[in-house]
Coordinates of C-alpha atoms in Angstrom, one line a residue:
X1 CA 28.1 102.8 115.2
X2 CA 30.5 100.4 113.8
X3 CA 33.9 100.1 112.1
X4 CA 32.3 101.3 108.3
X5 CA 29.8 104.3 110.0
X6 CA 31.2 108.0 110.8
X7 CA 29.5 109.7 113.8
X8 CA 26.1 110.1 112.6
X9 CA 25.7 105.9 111.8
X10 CA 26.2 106.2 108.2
X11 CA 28.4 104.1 106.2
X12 CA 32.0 105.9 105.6
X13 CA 32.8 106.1 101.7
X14 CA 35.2 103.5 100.7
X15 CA 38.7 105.3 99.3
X16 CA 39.9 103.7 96.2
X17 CA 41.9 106.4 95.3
X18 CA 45.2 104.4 96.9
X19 CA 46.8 107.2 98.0
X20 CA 49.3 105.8 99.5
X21 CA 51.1 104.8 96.0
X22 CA 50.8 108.2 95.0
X23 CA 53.0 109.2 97.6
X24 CA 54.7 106.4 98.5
X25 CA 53.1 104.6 101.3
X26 CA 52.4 101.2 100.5
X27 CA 48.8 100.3 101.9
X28 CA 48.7 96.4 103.0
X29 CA 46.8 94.5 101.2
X30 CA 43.0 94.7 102.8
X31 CA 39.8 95.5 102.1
X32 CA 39.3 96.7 105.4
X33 CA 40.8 100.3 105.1
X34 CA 39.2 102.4 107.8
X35 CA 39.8 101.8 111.4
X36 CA 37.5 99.3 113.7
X37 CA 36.4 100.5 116.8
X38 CA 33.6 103.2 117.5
X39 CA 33.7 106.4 119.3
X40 CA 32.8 104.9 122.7
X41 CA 33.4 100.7 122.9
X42 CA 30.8 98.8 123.6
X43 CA 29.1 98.9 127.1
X44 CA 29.8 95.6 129.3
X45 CA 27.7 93.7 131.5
X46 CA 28.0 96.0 134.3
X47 CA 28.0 99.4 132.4
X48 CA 24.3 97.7 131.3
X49 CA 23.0 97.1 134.3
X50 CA 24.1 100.7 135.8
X51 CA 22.4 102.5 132.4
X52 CA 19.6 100.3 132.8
X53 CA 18.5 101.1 136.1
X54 CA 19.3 104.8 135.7
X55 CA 17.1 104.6 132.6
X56 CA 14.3 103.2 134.9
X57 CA 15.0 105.6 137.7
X58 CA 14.2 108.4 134.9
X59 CA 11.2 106.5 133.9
X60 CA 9.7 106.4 137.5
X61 CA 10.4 110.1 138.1
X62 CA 9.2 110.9 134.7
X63 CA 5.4 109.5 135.9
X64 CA 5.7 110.3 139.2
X65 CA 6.6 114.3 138.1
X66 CA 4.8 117.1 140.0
X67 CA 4.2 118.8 137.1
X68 CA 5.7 118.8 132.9
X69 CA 8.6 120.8 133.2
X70 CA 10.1 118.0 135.6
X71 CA 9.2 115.5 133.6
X72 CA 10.8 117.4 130.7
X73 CA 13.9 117.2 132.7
X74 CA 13.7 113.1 133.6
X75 CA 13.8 112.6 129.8
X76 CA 16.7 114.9 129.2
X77 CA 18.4 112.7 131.9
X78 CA 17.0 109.5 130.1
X79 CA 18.2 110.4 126.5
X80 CA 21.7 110.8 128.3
X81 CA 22.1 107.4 129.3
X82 CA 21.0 106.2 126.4
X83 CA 23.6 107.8 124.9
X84 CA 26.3 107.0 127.4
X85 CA 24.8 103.7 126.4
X86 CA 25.9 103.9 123.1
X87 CA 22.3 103.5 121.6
X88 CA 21.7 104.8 118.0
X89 CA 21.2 108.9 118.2
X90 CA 17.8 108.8 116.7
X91 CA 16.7 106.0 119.6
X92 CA 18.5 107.9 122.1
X93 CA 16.5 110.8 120.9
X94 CA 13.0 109.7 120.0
X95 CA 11.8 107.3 122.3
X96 CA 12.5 109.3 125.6
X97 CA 10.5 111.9 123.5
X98 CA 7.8 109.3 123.1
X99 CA 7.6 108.9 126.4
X100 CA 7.6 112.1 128.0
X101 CA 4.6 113.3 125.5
X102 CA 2.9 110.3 126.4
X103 CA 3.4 110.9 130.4
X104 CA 2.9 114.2 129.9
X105 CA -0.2 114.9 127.2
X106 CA -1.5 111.6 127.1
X107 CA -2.5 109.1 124.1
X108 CA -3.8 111.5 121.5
X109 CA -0.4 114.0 121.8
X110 CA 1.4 110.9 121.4
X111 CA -0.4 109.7 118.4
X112 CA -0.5 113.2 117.0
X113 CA 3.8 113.6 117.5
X114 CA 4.5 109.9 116.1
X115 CA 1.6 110.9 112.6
X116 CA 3.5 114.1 112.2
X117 CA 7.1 114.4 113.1
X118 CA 8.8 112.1 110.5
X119 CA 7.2 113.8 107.7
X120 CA 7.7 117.3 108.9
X121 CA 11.3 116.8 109.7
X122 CA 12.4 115.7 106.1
X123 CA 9.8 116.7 104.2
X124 CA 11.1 120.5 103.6
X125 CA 12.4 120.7 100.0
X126 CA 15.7 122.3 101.0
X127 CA 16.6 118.8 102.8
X128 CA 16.5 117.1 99.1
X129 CA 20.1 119.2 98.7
X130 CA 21.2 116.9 101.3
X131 CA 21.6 113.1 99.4
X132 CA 22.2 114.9 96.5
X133 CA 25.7 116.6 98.5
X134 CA 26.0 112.5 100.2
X135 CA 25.9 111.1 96.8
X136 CA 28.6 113.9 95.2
X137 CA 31.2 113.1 98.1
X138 CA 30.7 109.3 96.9
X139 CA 31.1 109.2 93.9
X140 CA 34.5 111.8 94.1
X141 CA 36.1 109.4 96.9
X142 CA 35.0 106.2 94.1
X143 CA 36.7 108.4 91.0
X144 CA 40.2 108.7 93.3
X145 CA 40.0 112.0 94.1
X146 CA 41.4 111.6 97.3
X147 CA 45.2 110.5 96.8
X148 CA 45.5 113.2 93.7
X149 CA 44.1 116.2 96.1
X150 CA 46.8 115.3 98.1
X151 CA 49.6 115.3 95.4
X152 CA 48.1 118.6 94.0
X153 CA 48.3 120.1 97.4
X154 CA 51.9 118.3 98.2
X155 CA 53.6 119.3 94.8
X156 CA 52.2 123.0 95.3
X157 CA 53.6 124.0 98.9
X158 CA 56.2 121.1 99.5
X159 CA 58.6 124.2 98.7
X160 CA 57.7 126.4 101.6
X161 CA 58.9 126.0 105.2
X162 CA 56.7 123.6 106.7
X163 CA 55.6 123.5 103.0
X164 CA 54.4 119.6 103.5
X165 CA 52.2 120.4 106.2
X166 CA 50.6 123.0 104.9
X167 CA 49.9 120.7 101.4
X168 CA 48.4 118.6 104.2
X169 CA 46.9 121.0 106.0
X170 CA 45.0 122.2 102.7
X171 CA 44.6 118.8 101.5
X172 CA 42.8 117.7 104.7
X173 CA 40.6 120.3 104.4
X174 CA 39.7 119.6 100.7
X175 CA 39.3 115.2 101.4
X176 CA 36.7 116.1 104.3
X177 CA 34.6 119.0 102.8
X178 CA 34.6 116.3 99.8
X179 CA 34.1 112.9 101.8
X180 CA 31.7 114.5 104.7
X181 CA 33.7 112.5 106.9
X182 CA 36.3 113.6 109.1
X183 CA 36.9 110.1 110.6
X184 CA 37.3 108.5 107.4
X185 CA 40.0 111.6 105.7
X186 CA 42.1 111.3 108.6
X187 CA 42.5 107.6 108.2
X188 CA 43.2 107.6 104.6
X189 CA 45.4 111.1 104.7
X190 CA 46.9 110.0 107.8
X191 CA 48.1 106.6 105.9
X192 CA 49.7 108.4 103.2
X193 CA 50.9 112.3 105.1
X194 CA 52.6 110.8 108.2
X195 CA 55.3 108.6 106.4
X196 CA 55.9 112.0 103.8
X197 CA 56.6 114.3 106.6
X198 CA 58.9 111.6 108.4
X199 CA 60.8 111.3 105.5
X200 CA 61.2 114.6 105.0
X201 CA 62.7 114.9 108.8
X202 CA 59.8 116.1 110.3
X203 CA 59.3 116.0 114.3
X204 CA 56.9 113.0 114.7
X205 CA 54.5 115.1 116.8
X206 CA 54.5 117.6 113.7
X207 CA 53.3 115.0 111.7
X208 CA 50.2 113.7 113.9
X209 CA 49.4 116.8 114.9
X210 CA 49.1 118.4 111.4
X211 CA 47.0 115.5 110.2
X212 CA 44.8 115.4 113.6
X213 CA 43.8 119.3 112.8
X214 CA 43.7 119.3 109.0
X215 CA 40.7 117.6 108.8
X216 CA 38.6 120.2 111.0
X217 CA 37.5 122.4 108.3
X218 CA 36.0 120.0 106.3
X219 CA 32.3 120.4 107.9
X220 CA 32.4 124.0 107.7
X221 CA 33.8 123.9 104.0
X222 CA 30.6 123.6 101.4
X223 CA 29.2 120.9 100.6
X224 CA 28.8 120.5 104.3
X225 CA 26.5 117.7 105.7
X226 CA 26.7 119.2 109.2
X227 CA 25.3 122.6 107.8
X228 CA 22.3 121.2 106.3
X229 CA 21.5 118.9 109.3
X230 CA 21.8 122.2 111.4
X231 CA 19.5 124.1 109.1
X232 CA 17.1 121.5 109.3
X233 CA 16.8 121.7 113.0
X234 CA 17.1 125.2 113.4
X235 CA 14.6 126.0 110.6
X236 CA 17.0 128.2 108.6
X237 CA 17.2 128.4 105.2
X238 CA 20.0 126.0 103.2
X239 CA 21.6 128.0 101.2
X240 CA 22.9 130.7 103.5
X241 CA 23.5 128.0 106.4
X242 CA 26.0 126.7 103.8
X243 CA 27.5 129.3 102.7
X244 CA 28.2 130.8 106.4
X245 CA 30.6 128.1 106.7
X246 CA 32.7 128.4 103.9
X247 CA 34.9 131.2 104.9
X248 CA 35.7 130.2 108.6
X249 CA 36.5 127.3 107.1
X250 CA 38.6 128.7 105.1
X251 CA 40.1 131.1 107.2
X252 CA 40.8 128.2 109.9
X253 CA 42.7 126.3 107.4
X254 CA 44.6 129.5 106.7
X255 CA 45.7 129.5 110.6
X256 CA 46.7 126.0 110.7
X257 CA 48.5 126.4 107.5
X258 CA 50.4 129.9 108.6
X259 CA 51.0 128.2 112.2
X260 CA 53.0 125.4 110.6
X261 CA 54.6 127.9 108.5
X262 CA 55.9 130.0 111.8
X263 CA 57.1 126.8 113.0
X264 CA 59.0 126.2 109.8
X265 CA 61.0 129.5 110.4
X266 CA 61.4 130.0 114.2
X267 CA 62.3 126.5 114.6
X268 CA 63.1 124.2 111.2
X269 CA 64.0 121.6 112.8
X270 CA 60.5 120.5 113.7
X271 CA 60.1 120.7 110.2
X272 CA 63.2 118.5 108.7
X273 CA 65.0 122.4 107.6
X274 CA 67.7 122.3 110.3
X275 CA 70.6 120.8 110.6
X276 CA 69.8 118.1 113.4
X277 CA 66.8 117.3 111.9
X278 CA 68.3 115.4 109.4
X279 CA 67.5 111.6 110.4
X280 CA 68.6 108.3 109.6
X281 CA 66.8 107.8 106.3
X282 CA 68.5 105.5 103.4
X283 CA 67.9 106.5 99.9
X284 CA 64.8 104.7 99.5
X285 CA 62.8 107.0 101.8
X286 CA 64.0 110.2 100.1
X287 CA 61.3 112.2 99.0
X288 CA 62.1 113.5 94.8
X289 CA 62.4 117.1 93.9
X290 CA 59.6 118.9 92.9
X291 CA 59.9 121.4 90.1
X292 CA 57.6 123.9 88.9
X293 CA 56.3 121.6 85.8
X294 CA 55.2 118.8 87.8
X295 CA 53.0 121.3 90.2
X296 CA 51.2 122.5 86.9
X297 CA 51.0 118.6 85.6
X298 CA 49.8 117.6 89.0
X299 CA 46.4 120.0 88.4
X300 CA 45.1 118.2 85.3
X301 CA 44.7 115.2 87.4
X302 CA 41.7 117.3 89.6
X303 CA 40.0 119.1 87.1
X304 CA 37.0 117.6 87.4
X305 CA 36.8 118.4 90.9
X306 CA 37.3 122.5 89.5
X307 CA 34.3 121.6 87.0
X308 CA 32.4 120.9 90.2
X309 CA 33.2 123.5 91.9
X310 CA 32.6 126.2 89.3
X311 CA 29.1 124.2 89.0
X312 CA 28.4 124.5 92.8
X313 CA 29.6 127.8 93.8
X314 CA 29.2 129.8 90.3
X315 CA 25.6 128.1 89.9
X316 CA 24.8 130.2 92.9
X317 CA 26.5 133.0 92.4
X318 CA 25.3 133.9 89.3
X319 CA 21.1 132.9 91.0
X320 CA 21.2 129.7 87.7
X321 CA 20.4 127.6 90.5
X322 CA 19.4 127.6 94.1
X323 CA 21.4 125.3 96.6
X324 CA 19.2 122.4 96.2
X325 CA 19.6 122.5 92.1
X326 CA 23.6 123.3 92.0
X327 CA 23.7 120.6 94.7
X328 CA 22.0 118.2 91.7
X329 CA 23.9 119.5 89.1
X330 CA 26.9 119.2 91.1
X331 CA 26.0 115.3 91.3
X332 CA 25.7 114.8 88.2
X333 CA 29.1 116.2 87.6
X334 CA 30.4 113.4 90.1
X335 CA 29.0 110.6 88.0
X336 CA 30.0 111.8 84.7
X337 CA 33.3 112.4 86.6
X338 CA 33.3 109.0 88.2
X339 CA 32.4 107.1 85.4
X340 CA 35.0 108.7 82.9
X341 CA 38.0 108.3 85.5
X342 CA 36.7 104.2 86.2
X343 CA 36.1 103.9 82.5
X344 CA 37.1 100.1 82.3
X345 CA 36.9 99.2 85.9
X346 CA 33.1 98.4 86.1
X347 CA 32.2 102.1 86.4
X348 CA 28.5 101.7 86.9
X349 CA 29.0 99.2 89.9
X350 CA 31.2 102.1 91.4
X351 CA 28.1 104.3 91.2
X352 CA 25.7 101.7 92.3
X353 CA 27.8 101.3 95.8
X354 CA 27.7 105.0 96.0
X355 CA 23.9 105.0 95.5
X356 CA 23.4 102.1 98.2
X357 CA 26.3 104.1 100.8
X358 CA 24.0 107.4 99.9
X359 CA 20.9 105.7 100.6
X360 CA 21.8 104.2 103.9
X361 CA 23.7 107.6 105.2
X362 CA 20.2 109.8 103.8
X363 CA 18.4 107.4 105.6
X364 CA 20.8 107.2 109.3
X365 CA 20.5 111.1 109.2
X366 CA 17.1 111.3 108.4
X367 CA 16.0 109.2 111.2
X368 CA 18.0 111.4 113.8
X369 CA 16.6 114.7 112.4
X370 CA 13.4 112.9 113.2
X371 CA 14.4 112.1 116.7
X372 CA 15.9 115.6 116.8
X373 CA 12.2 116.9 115.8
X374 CA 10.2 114.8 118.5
X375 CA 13.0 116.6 121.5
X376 CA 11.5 119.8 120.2
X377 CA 8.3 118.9 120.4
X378 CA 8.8 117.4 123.8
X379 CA 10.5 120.9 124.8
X380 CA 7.8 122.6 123.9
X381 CA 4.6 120.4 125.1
X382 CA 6.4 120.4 128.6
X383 CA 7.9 124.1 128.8
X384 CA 11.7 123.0 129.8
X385 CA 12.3 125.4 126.6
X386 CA 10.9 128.4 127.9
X387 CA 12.1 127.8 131.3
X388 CA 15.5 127.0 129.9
X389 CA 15.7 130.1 128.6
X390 CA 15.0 132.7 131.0
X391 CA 17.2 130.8 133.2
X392 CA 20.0 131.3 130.4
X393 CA 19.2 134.6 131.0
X394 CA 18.6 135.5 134.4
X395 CA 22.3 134.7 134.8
X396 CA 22.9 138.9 133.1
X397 CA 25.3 136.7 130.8
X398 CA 26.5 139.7 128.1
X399 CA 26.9 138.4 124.6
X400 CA 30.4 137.3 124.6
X401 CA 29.9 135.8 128.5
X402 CA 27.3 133.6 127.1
X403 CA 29.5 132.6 124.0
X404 CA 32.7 131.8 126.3
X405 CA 30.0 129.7 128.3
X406 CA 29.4 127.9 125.8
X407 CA 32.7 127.4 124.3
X408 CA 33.6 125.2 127.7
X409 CA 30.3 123.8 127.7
X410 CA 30.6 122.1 124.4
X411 CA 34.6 121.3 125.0
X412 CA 33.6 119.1 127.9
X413 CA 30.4 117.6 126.2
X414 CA 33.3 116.9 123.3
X415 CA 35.3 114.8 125.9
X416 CA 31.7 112.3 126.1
X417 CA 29.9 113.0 122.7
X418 CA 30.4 113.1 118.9
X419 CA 29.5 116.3 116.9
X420 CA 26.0 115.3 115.9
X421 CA 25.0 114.2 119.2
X422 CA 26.1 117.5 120.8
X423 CA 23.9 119.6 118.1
X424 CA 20.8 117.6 118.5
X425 CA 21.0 118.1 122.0
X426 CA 21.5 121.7 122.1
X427 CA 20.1 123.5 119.5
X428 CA 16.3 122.8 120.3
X429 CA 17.3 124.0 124.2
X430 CA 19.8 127.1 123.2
X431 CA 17.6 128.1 120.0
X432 CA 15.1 130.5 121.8
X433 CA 18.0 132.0 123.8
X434 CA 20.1 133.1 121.0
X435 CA 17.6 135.8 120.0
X436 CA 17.5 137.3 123.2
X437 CA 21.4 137.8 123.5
X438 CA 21.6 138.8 119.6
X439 CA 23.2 136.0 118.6
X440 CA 22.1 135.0 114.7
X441 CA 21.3 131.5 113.8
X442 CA 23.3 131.6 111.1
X443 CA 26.5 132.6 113.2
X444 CA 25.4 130.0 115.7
X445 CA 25.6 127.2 113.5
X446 CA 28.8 127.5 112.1
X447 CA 30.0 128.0 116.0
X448 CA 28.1 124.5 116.8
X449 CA 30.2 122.6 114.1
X450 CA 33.4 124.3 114.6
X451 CA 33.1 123.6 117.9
X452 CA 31.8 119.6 117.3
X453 CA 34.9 119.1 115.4
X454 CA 36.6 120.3 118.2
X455 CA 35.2 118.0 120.9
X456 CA 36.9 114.9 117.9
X457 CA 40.1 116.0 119.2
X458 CA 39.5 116.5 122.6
X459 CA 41.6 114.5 125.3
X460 CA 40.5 111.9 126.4
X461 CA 37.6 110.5 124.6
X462 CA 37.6 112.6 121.3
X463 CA 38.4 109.9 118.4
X464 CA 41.0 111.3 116.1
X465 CA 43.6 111.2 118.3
X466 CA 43.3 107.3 118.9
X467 CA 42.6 106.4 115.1
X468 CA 45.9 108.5 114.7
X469 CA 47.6 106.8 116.9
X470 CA 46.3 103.6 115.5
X471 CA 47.4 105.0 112.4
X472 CA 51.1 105.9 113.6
X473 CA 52.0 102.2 115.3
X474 CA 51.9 100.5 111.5
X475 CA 55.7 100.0 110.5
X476 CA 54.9 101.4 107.1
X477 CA 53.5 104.3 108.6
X478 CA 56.4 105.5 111.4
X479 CA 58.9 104.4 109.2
X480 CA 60.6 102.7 112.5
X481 CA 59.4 105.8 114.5
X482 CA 57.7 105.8 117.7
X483 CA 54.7 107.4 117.7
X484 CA 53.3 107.1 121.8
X485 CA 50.3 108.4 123.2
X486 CA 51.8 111.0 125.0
X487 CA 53.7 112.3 121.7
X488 CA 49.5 112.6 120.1
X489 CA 48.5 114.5 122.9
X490 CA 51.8 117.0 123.1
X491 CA 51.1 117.7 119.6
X492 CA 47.8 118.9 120.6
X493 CA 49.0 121.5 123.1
X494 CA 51.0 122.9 120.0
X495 CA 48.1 122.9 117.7
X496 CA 44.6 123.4 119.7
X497 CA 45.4 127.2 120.8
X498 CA 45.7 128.3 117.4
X499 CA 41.6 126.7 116.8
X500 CA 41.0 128.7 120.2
X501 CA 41.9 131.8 119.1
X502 CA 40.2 131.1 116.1
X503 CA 37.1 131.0 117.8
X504 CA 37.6 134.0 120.4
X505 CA 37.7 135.5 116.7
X506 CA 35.2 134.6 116.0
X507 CA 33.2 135.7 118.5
X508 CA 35.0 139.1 118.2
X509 CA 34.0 139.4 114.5
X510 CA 31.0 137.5 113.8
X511 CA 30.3 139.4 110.5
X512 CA 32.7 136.6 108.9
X513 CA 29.9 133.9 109.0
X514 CA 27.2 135.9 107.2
X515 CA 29.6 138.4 104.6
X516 CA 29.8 135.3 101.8
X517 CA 25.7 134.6 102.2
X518 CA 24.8 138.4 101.9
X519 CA 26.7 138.7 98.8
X520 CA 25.4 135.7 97.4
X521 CA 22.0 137.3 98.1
X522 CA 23.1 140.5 96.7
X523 CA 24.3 139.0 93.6
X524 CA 21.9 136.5 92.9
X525 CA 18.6 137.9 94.1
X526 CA 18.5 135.2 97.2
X527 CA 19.3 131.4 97.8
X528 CA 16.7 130.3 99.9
X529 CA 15.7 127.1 98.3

């Protein structure tokens, strides 16, 4: 990873949409707009050495292993430190894989896993929906999208308590489901949210913490790159694995939104409404009046993105196309769209760099669902699945025990691990437990991501907080504010129970995952492709 990849390696989408003179937040002048720096900084010379000889240790116990189960295990240890490593996921994941089959079954297993796996992990034609979704989120952020989603969603509930923080809250949740990044929406929203709310007299922990949550939706929310990784690995079908997310999503945003409108009326001045929360601000940091013309002006700037989304969502509704073909169609919308909003900026070479930025992010997740493939195979040549399991449930876990498990399990992975490493790991191991405690795969999936985005905003190694921060120390940004550490991590306390109650939700009421898919199927005679 790099400053210009999100979590799974791939190139973030550039945002030309300069959102911040939409709403007032100058953006120097750079070509560099999304933050350097990677999840985890690079190892040093004696981070290297340690990983290094704990990769060899696992390579001596895997060919020295008793018996294939063991060895199974030394690679599981292996594909950790190469993690911890920061290696690439898919060469984290693959070549312990390699290795174990080899060590294990010998050349021709090997030969048979290296002939095989690439083509059968990509090769399903439910995984072509995936570019075409890369591309669409492309060419949108290349059209501008991004600043006037915000403006929409900032003329439209600026009037509420809290009302600019929900607009962001909503906002954030649009930019990500449209971008597929979460890193790279909460760079570009946090640029242009944080100086609007601290003009309008907002706390300063309001203001991170709103834009640090408001982006958590977005991989749930269809399209959602996340989803269609997950139903590669898990073998589910696309369309309902897509679907499933949309409303928790949703819903989540709802929570977020509703708890920053309770905080507007128990306690306003958190929210610039009370009477010392008015601030030092000169007349050249008031934020205009919004009246009720300007919120219906503000929606002809995004009607292409409604065009896209009657396309996507009424395509499959009414069973005109299957996931894979309103995902196409969809596409195609974003070009048309892209090139009429660039129309005399060089449109094509806009949608040329969103080819090449698809092309390389196709091809970064790709290879990991490759490497993801190999673990299962690895799994299942050496039993650690199987055993695995009926350890899982030898423990008389109940349902919800094993979901509450799991819900500190992947917290505390999210304090070492970015949301596409956690699945990969997981999934193939927790797979052939879930049917056993009658958990559906469907459900499960939409639990994995919620919970990866999650682990992004975990203390102490989850990212957003420290790109916020980032964010927050730029002049034009805190508008003289000081935005410490400790004031990104308070902000969390107020903000993270709400998501955790979300969850406990749902777990309490799984049917919310799979209501929107069933009527889809209902309606439209099934969405499988």
């Amino acid at each position: 990873m790099n400053a210009n990849t999100d979590l799974t390696g791939a190139p973030l989408p550039p945002d030309n949409s300069n959102s911040a003179t939409i709403t007032g937040a100058q953006l120097p002048n750079t070509t560099k707009l999304f933050p350097s720096g990677s999840r985890r900084e690079r190892p040093g010379t004696l981070a290297l050495t340690i990983g290094f000889g704990l990769v060899a240790v696992c390579l001596v116990g895997l060919f020295t292993s008793p018996n294939a189960a063991i060895g199974g295990a030394w690679c599981i240890g292996m594909m950790l430190v190469l993690l911890f490593l920061s290696v690439p996921v898919a060469i984290a994941l693959s070549v312990p894989s390699i290795i174990g089959v080899y060590a294990v079954s010998g050349i021709p297993a090997t030969m048979n896993i290296l002939s095989t796996a690439p083509f059968s992990a990509v090769s399903d034609w439910s995984m072509s929906v995936l570019p075409m979704f890369i591309f669409m989120g492309m060419l949108l952020t290349q059209s501008g999208l991004s600043g006037k989603i915000y403006r929409v969603a900032d003329h439209w509930f600026s009037w509420l308590p809290g009302g600019i923080g929900i607009g962001t809250t909503f906002a954030g949740a649009g930019l990500s489901a449209v971008t597929g990044s979460t890193i790279g929406m909460t760079y570009a929203l946090g640029r242009a949210g944080i100086p609007e709310m601290l003009k309008a007299g907002y706390d300063r922990r309001m203001a991170v913490g709103t834009i640090m949550v408001s982006g958590m939706t977005g991989n749930l929310i269809p399209p959602s790159i996340l989803m269609v990784v997950y139903a590669g690995i898990a073998s589910v079908p696309v369309g309902p694995a897509l679907m499933a997310g949309a409303v928790p999503g949703i819903l989540l945003a709802v929570c977020f939104a509703a708890f920053i409108f309770a905080i507007g009326v128990i306690a306003p001045k958190l929210v610039g409404l009370g009477q010392s929360a008015k601030t030092a601000t000169d007349a050249n940091t008031t934020r205009p009046t919004t009246t009720w013309r300007d919120r219906f002006t503000s929606l002809t700037a995004v009607w292409g993105f409604a065009v896209i989304l009657v396309v996507l969502f009424g395509g499959m509704f009414s069973g005109v196309f299957t996931p894979t073909e309103a995902g196409a169609a969809a596409a195609l919308c974003s070009l048309l769209l892209c090139l009429w909003e660039k129309r005399g900026e060089q449109p094509w070479r806009k949608v040329a760099e969103s080819a090449m930025d698809t092309v390389a992010a196709t091809s970064a997740i790709f290879f990991i669902m490759i490497g993801a493939t190999m673990l299962t195979s690895l799994l299942a040549i050496t039993g650690l699945a199987p055993i695995l399991t009926g350890f899982i449930t030898d423990l008389g876990l109940s349902r919800i025990g094993f979901l509450l498990v799991l819900i500190v399990l992947y917290i505390v992975m999210g304090m070492f691990f970015d949301t596409l490493s956690m699945m990969l790991l997981t999934i193939p191991i927790l797979l052939p437990t879930l049917e056993t405690m009658g958990v559906s795969p469907l459900w499960f999936g939409v639990f994995v991501v919620l919970l990866g985005e999650f682990a992004m905003v975990t203390p102490p190694v989850g990212i957003i907080p420290y790109i916020v921060h980032s964010i927050a120390k730029n002049h034009q940004v805190n508008l003289g504010a000081t935005v410490t550490l400790r004031d990104i991590f308070i902000s969390l306390l107020w903000f993270l129970p709400v998501g955790v109650i979300f969850l406990i939700l749902m777990v309490a009421v799984p049917g919310m995952t799979e209501w929107l898919p069933d009527l889809i199927s209902r309606t439209s005679g099934g969405m499988s492709g």
